[in-house]
Coordinates of C-alpha atoms and ligand atoms in Angstrom, one line a residue:
M1 CA -137.8 62.4 -244.3
E2 CA -135.3 61.9 -241.4
K3 CA -134.4 65.6 -241.5
T4 CA -137.9 66.9 -241.5
R5 CA -138.8 64.7 -238.6
H6 CA -135.8 65.8 -236.5
S7 CA -136.6 69.6 -237.1
T8 CA -140.2 69.2 -236.1
T9 CA -139.4 67.4 -232.9
P10 CA -136.5 69.4 -231.4
L11 CA -134.4 67.7 -228.7
K12 CA -135.3 68.0 -225.3
K13 CA -133.4 66.9 -222.0
S14 CA -133.5 67.3 -218.3
W15 CA -131.5 70.3 -217.2
F16 CA -131.7 69.3 -213.5
I17 CA -128.4 69.8 -211.5
P18 CA -127.7 67.9 -208.4
K19 CA -127.8 69.8 -205.2
N20 CA -125.0 71.8 -203.6
E21 CA -126.5 72.7 -200.4
S22 CA -125.5 73.3 -196.7
I23 CA -126.1 71.2 -193.6
P24 CA -129.4 69.7 -193.3
H25 CA -130.5 71.1 -190.0
G26 CA -129.1 74.5 -189.9
P27 CA -131.0 77.8 -189.4
G28 CA -133.5 78.4 -192.2
E29 CA -132.8 75.1 -193.9
K30 CA -135.6 73.8 -196.2
G31 CA -137.0 77.4 -196.1
E32 CA -138.1 76.8 -192.5
P33 CA -138.6 80.0 -190.3
F34 CA -135.7 81.1 -188.1
Y35 CA -136.3 82.9 -184.8
L36 CA -133.5 84.9 -183.3
P37 CA -132.2 84.1 -179.8
P38 CA -133.5 86.9 -177.5
G39 CA -131.5 89.9 -176.7
L40 CA -129.9 90.9 -179.7
E41 CA -130.1 94.5 -179.9
L42 CA -128.5 94.9 -183.3
A43 CA -131.6 93.4 -184.8
K44 CA -133.6 96.5 -184.4
D45 CA -131.2 98.6 -186.2
L46 CA -130.8 96.2 -189.0
Y47 CA -134.7 95.8 -189.4
K48 CA -134.9 99.6 -189.6
T49 CA -132.4 100.1 -192.4
N50 CA -133.7 97.2 -194.5
G51 CA -137.5 96.9 -193.9
Y52 CA -136.7 93.2 -193.0
N53 CA -135.1 91.2 -190.2
A54 CA -131.6 91.3 -192.0
L55 CA -129.9 89.9 -188.7
V56 CA -132.0 86.7 -189.2
S57 CA -130.5 86.4 -192.7
D58 CA -127.0 86.4 -191.2
F59 CA -127.6 83.2 -189.2
I60 CA -128.8 81.4 -192.5
A61 CA -126.4 79.7 -194.7
L62 CA -125.7 81.5 -198.2
N63 CA -126.5 78.1 -199.8
R64 CA -129.4 77.0 -197.7
S65 CA -131.9 74.5 -199.1
L66 CA -135.3 75.5 -200.2
P67 CA -138.6 73.3 -200.5
D68 CA -139.6 72.2 -203.9
I69 CA -143.1 73.5 -204.0
R70 CA -143.7 73.4 -207.8
H71 CA -146.5 71.4 -209.2
P72 CA -145.3 67.8 -209.1
S73 CA -145.2 67.6 -212.8
C74 CA -142.5 70.1 -213.1
R75 CA -140.0 67.6 -211.6
S76 CA -140.1 65.4 -214.6
K77 CA -140.1 68.2 -217.2
K78 CA -137.6 68.4 -219.9
Y79 CA -136.6 71.4 -221.8
L80 CA -135.1 72.2 -225.3
S81 CA -131.5 70.9 -225.4
H82 CA -130.2 74.2 -226.7
L83 CA -131.1 77.2 -224.8
P84 CA -129.8 80.8 -225.1
K85 CA -127.2 82.2 -222.5
V86 CA -128.4 84.8 -220.1
S87 CA -127.0 87.9 -218.4
I88 CA -128.7 88.2 -215.1
V89 CA -129.0 92.1 -214.1
I90 CA -129.5 92.7 -210.4
P91 CA -129.7 96.4 -209.2
F92 CA -128.9 97.2 -205.5
Y93 CA -129.2 100.1 -203.4
N94 CA -127.6 99.4 -199.9
E95 CA -128.7 95.9 -199.9
H96 CA -127.7 93.9 -196.9
W97 CA -124.7 91.8 -197.4
S98 CA -125.7 88.3 -196.6
T99 CA -129.1 88.7 -198.6
L100 CA -127.2 90.0 -201.7
L101 CA -124.7 87.3 -201.4
R102 CA -127.4 84.5 -201.0
T103 CA -129.2 85.9 -204.2
V104 CA -126.0 85.3 -206.2
T105 CA -125.1 82.0 -204.5
S106 CA -128.6 80.6 -205.2
I107 CA -128.2 81.6 -208.8
I108 CA -124.8 79.9 -209.2
N109 CA -125.7 76.8 -207.4
R110 CA -129.0 76.2 -209.1
S111 CA -128.3 77.3 -212.7
P112 CA -126.6 75.1 -215.4
Q113 CA -123.1 77.1 -215.7
Q114 CA -123.1 76.9 -219.6
L115 CA -126.3 79.0 -219.6
I116 CA -124.9 81.9 -217.7
E117 CA -123.0 84.4 -219.5
E118 CA -122.5 86.8 -216.7
I119 CA -124.2 88.2 -213.6
I120 CA -124.1 91.9 -213.4
L121 CA -124.8 93.6 -210.3
V122 CA -125.5 97.4 -210.5
D123 CA -124.7 99.5 -207.5
D124 CA -127.1 102.3 -207.5
F125 CA -124.8 104.6 -205.6
S126 CA -125.0 102.9 -202.4
T127 CA -123.5 104.5 -199.4
K128 CA -122.4 101.5 -197.4
G129 CA -118.6 100.9 -197.4
K130 CA -119.0 97.2 -197.5
L131 CA -120.6 97.2 -200.8
K132 CA -117.6 98.7 -202.4
E133 CA -114.1 97.2 -202.3
P134 CA -115.1 94.3 -200.0
L135 CA -117.7 93.3 -202.4
N136 CA -115.5 93.5 -205.4
R137 CA -113.0 91.3 -203.5
Y138 CA -115.6 88.8 -202.4
M139 CA -116.9 88.4 -206.0
S140 CA -113.6 88.1 -207.6
D141 CA -112.5 85.3 -205.0
H142 CA -115.6 83.4 -205.3
H143 CA -117.7 84.0 -208.5
T144 CA -115.9 84.8 -211.6
K145 CA -118.9 85.3 -213.6
V146 CA -120.0 88.3 -211.5
K147 CA -119.4 91.8 -212.8
I148 CA -120.1 94.9 -210.9
K149 CA -121.2 98.2 -212.5
R150 CA -121.5 101.2 -210.4
A151 CA -123.8 104.4 -210.9
T152 CA -122.2 107.6 -210.4
K153 CA -125.2 109.1 -208.9
R154 CA -128.5 107.7 -207.5
E155 CA -130.5 106.6 -210.5
G156 CA -133.3 104.8 -209.0
L157 CA -134.5 101.3 -209.8
I158 CA -135.5 101.9 -213.4
R159 CA -132.4 103.6 -214.7
A160 CA -130.1 101.4 -212.7
R161 CA -131.7 98.3 -214.5
L162 CA -131.0 100.1 -217.7
L163 CA -127.5 100.6 -216.8
G164 CA -127.1 96.7 -216.4
A165 CA -129.0 96.0 -219.5
K166 CA -126.6 98.2 -221.4
A167 CA -123.7 96.2 -220.2
A168 CA -125.2 92.9 -220.9
T169 CA -123.9 90.6 -223.6
G170 CA -125.9 87.4 -223.3
E171 CA -128.7 86.6 -225.7
V172 CA -131.2 87.0 -222.8
I173 CA -131.3 89.6 -220.2
L174 CA -133.0 88.3 -216.8
F175 CA -133.6 91.0 -214.0
L176 CA -133.9 90.1 -210.5
D177 CA -134.0 92.0 -207.1
S178 CA -131.2 92.0 -204.8
H179 CA -133.0 90.0 -202.1
T180 CA -134.1 86.9 -204.0
E181 CA -133.4 83.1 -203.9
A182 CA -133.5 81.1 -207.1
N183 CA -135.3 77.7 -206.4
V184 CA -134.6 74.4 -208.1
D185 CA -134.3 74.1 -211.9
W186 CA -135.6 77.8 -212.0
L187 CA -133.7 78.9 -215.3
P188 CA -134.7 76.6 -218.2
P189 CA -138.5 77.3 -217.9
L190 CA -137.8 81.0 -218.3
L191 CA -135.4 80.5 -221.4
E192 CA -137.3 77.9 -223.4
P193 CA -140.3 80.1 -224.3
I194 CA -137.8 82.8 -225.5
A195 CA -135.9 80.1 -227.5
I196 CA -139.1 79.3 -229.2
D197 CA -140.3 82.9 -229.9
R198 CA -137.9 85.6 -229.1
K199 CA -140.7 88.1 -228.7
T200 CA -141.8 86.1 -225.6
V201 CA -141.1 87.7 -222.2
V202 CA -141.3 85.2 -219.2
C203 CA -141.8 85.9 -215.5
P204 CA -141.1 83.2 -212.7
F205 CA -143.6 82.6 -210.1
I206 CA -142.5 84.9 -207.1
D207 CA -142.5 83.1 -203.7
V208 CA -142.6 84.9 -200.4
I209 CA -139.5 85.0 -198.3
D210 CA -141.0 86.2 -194.9
F211 CA -139.7 89.6 -193.7
E212 CA -139.5 88.6 -190.2
T213 CA -138.2 84.8 -190.3
L214 CA -136.8 84.4 -193.8
A215 CA -139.3 81.3 -194.1
Y216 CA -140.1 80.4 -197.7
R217 CA -143.6 80.0 -198.9
S218 CA -145.9 80.3 -202.1
Q219 CA -148.0 83.5 -202.3
D220 CA -151.0 81.7 -204.1
E221 CA -151.8 79.2 -206.7
G222 CA -150.8 81.5 -209.4
G223 CA -152.7 84.3 -211.1
R224 CA -152.6 86.6 -214.2
G225 CA -151.2 90.0 -213.5
A226 CA -153.4 93.0 -213.8
F227 CA -154.2 96.5 -212.5
D228 CA -157.0 98.5 -211.1
W229 CA -157.9 102.0 -212.5
E230 CA -155.6 103.6 -209.9
L231 CA -153.0 101.5 -211.3
Y232 CA -152.5 99.4 -208.3
Y233 CA -151.1 95.9 -209.1
K234 CA -154.0 93.3 -209.0
R235 CA -154.3 89.7 -210.0
L236 CA -156.9 87.9 -212.3
P237 CA -157.8 84.2 -211.8
L238 CA -156.0 81.6 -214.1
L239 CA -158.3 80.7 -217.2
P240 CA -159.8 77.2 -217.5
E241 CA -157.2 76.3 -220.2
D242 CA -154.5 77.5 -217.9
L243 CA -155.6 75.2 -215.0
K244 CA -155.7 72.2 -217.4
Q245 CA -151.9 72.5 -217.8
P246 CA -150.6 73.4 -214.4
A247 CA -146.8 73.1 -215.5
E248 CA -147.1 75.1 -218.7
P249 CA -146.4 78.9 -219.1
F250 CA -149.7 80.8 -219.4
K251 CA -150.3 84.4 -220.5
S252 CA -150.5 87.3 -218.2
P253 CA -151.6 90.8 -218.9
V254 CA -149.1 92.5 -216.7
M255 CA -145.8 91.4 -214.8
A256 CA -145.3 91.8 -211.2
G257 CA -142.2 94.0 -211.7
G258 CA -138.8 93.1 -210.8
L259 CA -138.5 89.5 -212.0
F260 CA -138.4 88.5 -215.9
A261 CA -136.4 87.3 -218.7
V262 CA -136.4 89.0 -222.0
D263 CA -134.5 88.5 -225.3
R264 CA -131.9 91.2 -225.4
S265 CA -132.4 92.5 -228.9
F266 CA -136.2 92.5 -228.4
F267 CA -135.8 94.7 -225.1
W268 CA -134.1 97.1 -227.0
E269 CA -136.4 97.0 -230.1
L270 CA -139.0 98.0 -227.5
G271 CA -136.7 101.0 -226.4
G272 CA -135.9 99.3 -223.1
Y273 CA -137.6 101.1 -220.4
D274 CA -138.9 104.7 -221.1
D275 CA -135.9 106.6 -219.4
G276 CA -138.3 109.3 -218.5
L277 CA -139.7 107.2 -215.7
D278 CA -138.2 108.2 -212.4
V279 CA -136.9 106.1 -209.5
W280 CA -139.5 103.4 -209.6
G281 CA -143.2 102.8 -210.2
G282 CA -145.2 102.2 -213.3
E283 CA -142.4 100.7 -215.3
Q284 CA -144.1 97.2 -215.0
Y285 CA -147.0 98.6 -216.7
E286 CA -145.0 100.5 -219.3
L287 CA -143.1 97.4 -220.4
S288 CA -146.0 94.9 -220.1
F289 CA -148.3 97.3 -222.1
K290 CA -145.4 97.7 -224.7
I291 CA -144.8 93.9 -225.1
W292 CA -148.4 93.0 -225.7
L293 CA -149.3 96.1 -228.0
C294 CA -146.1 95.9 -230.0
G295 CA -145.9 92.3 -231.2
G296 CA -144.9 90.4 -228.3
Q297 CA -146.4 88.3 -225.4
L298 CA -146.0 87.9 -221.7
L299 CA -146.1 84.6 -220.0
D300 CA -145.7 83.3 -216.4
A301 CA -143.9 80.0 -216.1
P302 CA -145.1 77.9 -212.9
C303 CA -142.1 75.6 -212.9
S304 CA -139.7 78.5 -212.4
R305 CA -139.7 79.8 -208.8
V306 CA -137.9 82.6 -207.2
G307 CA -138.3 83.7 -203.7
H308 CA -138.4 87.5 -202.8
I309 CA -138.3 89.3 -199.5
Y310 CA -141.2 91.5 -199.6
R311 CA -140.4 94.3 -197.3
K312 CA -142.3 95.2 -194.2
F313 CA -141.9 98.8 -194.9
A314 CA -139.9 100.8 -197.4
P315 CA -136.6 101.8 -195.5
F316 CA -135.4 104.6 -197.8
P317 CA -136.7 108.2 -197.5
N318 CA -138.4 109.6 -200.7
P319 CA -135.4 111.1 -202.5
G320 CA -137.2 114.6 -202.5
L321 CA -138.6 114.4 -206.0
G322 CA -142.1 114.9 -205.0
D323 CA -144.8 112.5 -206.5
F324 CA -142.7 110.7 -209.0
V325 CA -145.0 107.5 -208.8
G326 CA -147.7 109.9 -210.2
R327 CA -145.6 111.4 -212.8
N328 CA -144.7 108.0 -214.0
Y329 CA -148.3 106.7 -213.9
K330 CA -149.2 109.7 -216.0
R331 CA -146.5 109.1 -218.6
V332 CA -147.7 105.5 -219.0
A333 CA -151.3 106.6 -219.3
E334 CA -150.7 109.4 -222.0
I335 CA -148.4 107.1 -223.9
W336 CA -150.0 103.7 -224.0
M337 CA -153.6 104.0 -222.6
D338 CA -155.2 105.9 -225.3
E339 CA -158.8 107.0 -224.2
Y340 CA -158.6 104.3 -221.2
K341 CA -156.3 107.0 -219.5
E342 CA -159.5 109.0 -218.6
Y343 CA -160.6 106.2 -216.1
L344 CA -157.3 107.0 -214.3
Y345 CA -157.8 110.7 -214.3
L346 CA -161.4 110.1 -213.2
R347 CA -160.0 108.8 -209.8
R348 CA -157.0 111.0 -209.7
P349 CA -158.0 114.4 -211.3
H350 CA -154.8 116.3 -210.1
Y351 CA -152.7 114.1 -212.6
R352 CA -154.3 116.0 -215.5
N353 CA -152.3 119.1 -214.9
M354 CA -149.1 117.3 -213.6
D355 CA -146.1 118.0 -215.6
A356 CA -144.9 114.4 -216.8
G357 CA -142.1 115.6 -219.0
H358 CA -141.6 115.3 -222.7
L359 CA -143.5 112.5 -224.2
S360 CA -142.9 112.9 -228.0
K361 CA -139.9 110.5 -228.1
Q362 CA -142.0 107.6 -226.6
K363 CA -145.0 108.4 -228.9
R364 CA -142.8 108.3 -231.9
L365 CA -141.5 104.9 -230.8
R366 CA -145.1 103.6 -230.6
R367 CA -145.9 104.7 -234.0
K368 CA -142.6 103.5 -235.5
L369 CA -143.2 99.9 -233.9
G370 CA -146.9 100.1 -235.3
C371 CA -148.3 98.9 -232.0
K372 CA -151.9 98.2 -231.5
S373 CA -154.4 100.2 -229.6
F374 CA -155.1 99.9 -225.8
K375 CA -158.6 98.9 -226.8
W376 CA -157.3 95.8 -228.6
Y377 CA -155.3 95.1 -225.3
M378 CA -158.4 95.3 -223.1
E379 CA -160.4 93.2 -225.5
N380 CA -157.9 90.5 -226.1
V381 CA -155.4 90.3 -223.3
A382 CA -157.1 91.9 -220.1
F383 CA -160.5 91.0 -221.3
D384 CA -161.6 89.9 -217.8
Q385 CA -160.1 92.9 -216.0
P386 CA -163.1 95.2 -216.3
V387 CA -165.4 92.6 -214.7
K388 CA -163.5 92.8 -211.5
F389 CA -162.2 96.4 -211.9
P390 CA -165.1 98.2 -213.6
P391 CA -163.8 101.5 -215.2
V392 CA -166.8 103.3 -214.0
E393 CA -168.1 101.9 -210.8
P394 CA -171.7 100.7 -211.1
A395 CA -174.3 102.4 -208.8
D396 CA -174.9 101.0 -205.4
I397 CA -177.8 98.6 -204.9
A398 CA -179.4 100.3 -202.0
K399 CA -178.7 102.9 -199.3
G400 CA -179.9 104.3 -196.0
Q401 CA -181.4 102.7 -193.1
I402 CA -181.9 99.0 -193.0
R403 CA -185.3 98.7 -191.1
N404 CA -187.1 95.7 -189.8
E405 CA -190.3 95.5 -191.7
V406 CA -192.7 95.0 -188.6
K407 CA -191.1 96.9 -185.8
N408 CA -189.5 100.2 -185.6
V409 CA -186.0 98.8 -185.2
C410 CA -183.0 99.4 -187.5
L411 CA -179.5 98.0 -187.9
D412 CA -176.9 100.2 -186.1
T413 CA -173.2 99.9 -185.7
G414 CA -172.9 102.8 -183.0
F415 CA -169.7 103.7 -184.9
R416 CA -168.0 100.5 -183.7
E417 CA -164.8 99.4 -185.3
Q418 CA -163.2 96.5 -186.9
N419 CA -164.1 93.1 -185.3
E420 CA -167.0 94.5 -183.3
K421 CA -170.7 93.5 -183.9
V422 CA -173.3 95.1 -185.7
G423 CA -176.1 95.9 -183.4
L424 CA -179.9 96.8 -183.2
E425 CA -181.5 100.1 -182.1
L426 CA -184.7 102.1 -182.3
C427 CA -184.9 103.7 -185.8
L428 CA -183.9 107.3 -185.6
Q429 CA -185.6 109.9 -187.8
N430 CA -184.1 110.7 -191.0
D431 CA -182.3 113.8 -189.8
T432 CA -180.7 112.3 -186.9
K433 CA -179.8 108.9 -188.4
M434 CA -176.1 109.9 -188.8
L435 CA -175.9 110.3 -185.0
R436 CA -176.1 106.5 -184.3
D437 CA -174.6 105.2 -187.5
Q438 CA -177.7 103.9 -189.1
N439 CA -176.8 104.8 -192.7
F440 CA -175.7 102.1 -194.9
I441 CA -174.6 101.2 -198.3
F442 CA -175.5 98.0 -200.1
S443 CA -172.8 98.5 -202.5
W444 CA -172.3 97.0 -206.2
H445 CA -169.8 94.6 -204.8
K446 CA -172.8 93.3 -202.8
D447 CA -171.3 94.0 -199.5
I448 CA -173.0 96.2 -196.7
R449 CA -170.9 98.9 -195.3
P450 CA -171.8 101.9 -193.1
L451 CA -171.8 105.0 -195.0
K452 CA -168.1 106.4 -195.7
R453 CA -166.3 103.7 -193.7
N454 CA -164.4 100.9 -195.1
L455 CA -165.9 98.3 -192.9
C456 CA -168.3 95.4 -194.3
F457 CA -170.8 93.1 -192.7
D458 CA -168.6 89.9 -192.4
V459 CA -169.6 86.5 -191.3
S460 CA -167.1 83.8 -190.9
T461 CA -168.9 80.8 -189.4
P462 CA -172.1 78.9 -190.6
E463 CA -173.4 78.2 -186.9
R464 CA -176.8 79.6 -185.9
G465 CA -176.3 82.5 -183.5
A466 CA -172.9 83.5 -185.2
P467 CA -172.6 87.5 -184.9
V468 CA -172.2 89.8 -187.8
L469 CA -168.9 91.5 -187.6
L470 CA -167.5 94.6 -189.1
W471 CA -164.4 93.8 -190.9
N472 CA -162.3 95.6 -193.6
C473 CA -163.9 95.5 -196.9
H474 CA -162.1 93.3 -199.4
G475 CA -164.3 93.8 -202.3
M476 CA -163.8 90.0 -203.1
Q477 CA -167.4 88.9 -202.0
G478 CA -166.7 85.7 -200.3
N479 CA -167.7 85.8 -196.7
Q480 CA -168.8 89.5 -197.3
L481 CA -171.4 88.6 -199.9
W482 CA -175.1 89.4 -199.3
K483 CA -178.3 89.1 -201.2
H484 CA -181.6 90.9 -200.4
D485 CA -184.4 88.6 -201.3
E486 CA -187.0 90.6 -203.3
E487 CA -190.0 88.5 -202.0
T488 CA -189.2 87.5 -198.6
H489 CA -187.2 90.5 -197.8
Q490 CA -184.6 88.3 -196.1
L491 CA -180.8 89.4 -196.1
V492 CA -179.2 86.1 -197.2
H493 CA -175.4 85.6 -196.4
L494 CA -174.6 83.6 -199.5
T495 CA -171.5 81.4 -198.5
T496 CA -173.3 80.1 -195.3
G497 CA -176.9 80.3 -196.6
N498 CA -178.1 81.8 -193.4
C499 CA -180.2 84.8 -192.8
L500 CA -179.8 88.0 -190.8
D501 CA -182.0 87.7 -187.8
C502 CA -182.6 89.6 -184.5
D503 CA -183.8 89.5 -181.0
F504 CA -186.3 92.3 -180.6
N505 CA -186.2 92.2 -176.9
L506 CA -182.5 92.0 -176.4
R507 CA -181.7 94.3 -179.3
K508 CA -179.4 91.7 -180.8
I509 CA -178.3 90.9 -184.4
F510 CA -177.2 87.4 -185.3
M511 CA -177.3 84.7 -188.1
N512 CA -179.9 82.0 -188.3
H513 CA -181.3 79.5 -190.5
C514 CA -183.6 81.2 -192.9
Q515 CA -187.3 81.0 -192.3
N516 CA -189.5 82.7 -194.8
S517 CA -192.2 83.7 -192.5
S518 CA -190.2 84.9 -189.5
I519 CA -190.7 88.5 -189.0
S520 CA -187.4 89.1 -187.3
Q521 CA -185.7 88.2 -190.6
K522 CA -187.5 90.7 -192.8
W523 CA -185.6 93.8 -193.7
T524 CA -186.1 96.8 -196.0
F525 CA -183.7 99.2 -197.2
E526 CA -184.7 103.0 -197.0
K527 CA -183.7 103.6 -200.6
M528 CA -183.3 101.1 -203.6
S529 CA -181.4 102.5 -206.6
Ligands
UDP601 N1 -133.2 99.6 -206.0 C1 -132.2 100.4 -206.8 N2 -132.3 101.8 -206.5 C2 -133.3 102.3 -205.8 C3 -134.3 101.5 -205.3 C4 -134.1 100.2 -205.4 O1 -131.4 100.0 -207.3 O2 -133.3 103.5 -205.8 C5 -133.1 98.1 -206.2 C6 -133.2 97.2 -204.8 O3 -132.1 97.1 -204.2 C7 -133.9 96.1 -205.4 C8 -134.6 96.5 -206.6 O4 -134.1 97.9 -207.0 O5 -132.9 95.1 -205.9 C9 -136.2 96.7 -206.3 O6 -136.4 97.7 -205.3 P1 -137.1 97.2 -203.9 O7 -136.7 95.8 -203.5 O8 -136.9 98.3 -202.9 O9 -138.6 97.2 -204.3 P2 -139.9 96.3 -203.9 O10 -139.4 94.8 -204.1 O11 -139.8 96.5 -202.4 O12 -140.9 96.8 -204.7
MN602 MN1 -137.6 93.8 -203.7

């Protein structure tokens, strides 16, 4: 009896480790923004070569403090008292010295030492001298668990990660970027789900380190990773059951990319990354699809947070390999997406004839592992993805001129730009309506846009008299969501509940309280679909 009870309730403990942090009021402490004193010319150069303000980083302590922005219930969480050891793999290409060192320092200071097998830095054939001998010396002086592997040619991010993974000896491999900061108690929440089930892959919440000031903040309340049919990374809302347990890991269809923990033997059972993928791009889909289809699962752990500097721009030139991202996407689509690959080709017809290299080895792997179909994935894992990103875009609701029902006036943007008002003009004849921009689409997103322009009717305040502005279409409804009332013919702005109204004499468009009988609120579309 005693024995069974013990094995069904495994021992848990707090893994929290006391702080080893710098002076309380220094630059960037507690993740506060830091602003450079004026006149530092060096700042511009360093910005250009890194895509973020690297000089700001030099002012901030390597062991700066960060705010604990996790859900409060994370603070008292206990984890299995026995957790696997981890090899942390960090590829870098010409990373800035202090951001690279802060990455390593934050890991060392905020992780239980007994859980770290090693930290493997993979130099992807960087050209900066400081990242060679001086880095070796710094690490052997300060951090004995750090090993440095060096590629003998530029491999790109995907093969650099593989190089580090091959050298890893820990039970779990954890990949990070070279400009990240691990936050309080970040490691146990990544390892526990793997200790429970070795085919579970776990991602931390990725926080934003501002590229200008290195301020630390969350990106949102959390979301499930997904994609649209051009294979841009997107997010889906958390499910009701996820919201009920805000400190528990939840299932995610796709990982964001660079930051995740995986059982080492499971990673290699899956064949690691497809080594036919070049440089970067698409690898997060390849691995995520493979995990879900071939017997594993992918989780996001809200109590594990790691900050990442999202660059303002990519500082490296294309290495002269043409459209490698396109070729990578085609490989992923051909190998894993079955009949759903057609939705990608629909939007990117030129991929069809692109040479994406040999696929047979990867297809054999898929057969050998007995992986499920992509249809299964779409129906069981990414089941709500098509609602937000329909594979075939539905027809638009209406198009053409938007006329007042009584007077001969039409909505007209006069080809105005972002943040300018929608206006009112005399309706032009059909053959000339393009001249004044009276041609609109009431799209399936339920937003209203001038034809062939990515601008939408946008209302941001509920007052009477608020203007209707043109703003970049975000496709997320909200303040760009409209309804055309079939009976009263009013154009209702749903978040404010107001109606589109006009002043015939002043030729002005504005928002107003809805009044069914008001003729200045009655609009018809030239053509309903
Ligand atoms: N990296 C690399 N080789 C490359 C490009 C990038 O080793 O050719 C490293 C880079 O230093 C970083 C990680 O791969 O640690 C991810 O790259 P990056 O941060 O540029 O991608 P992003 O986060 O901007 O998508
Ligand atoms: Mn990065």
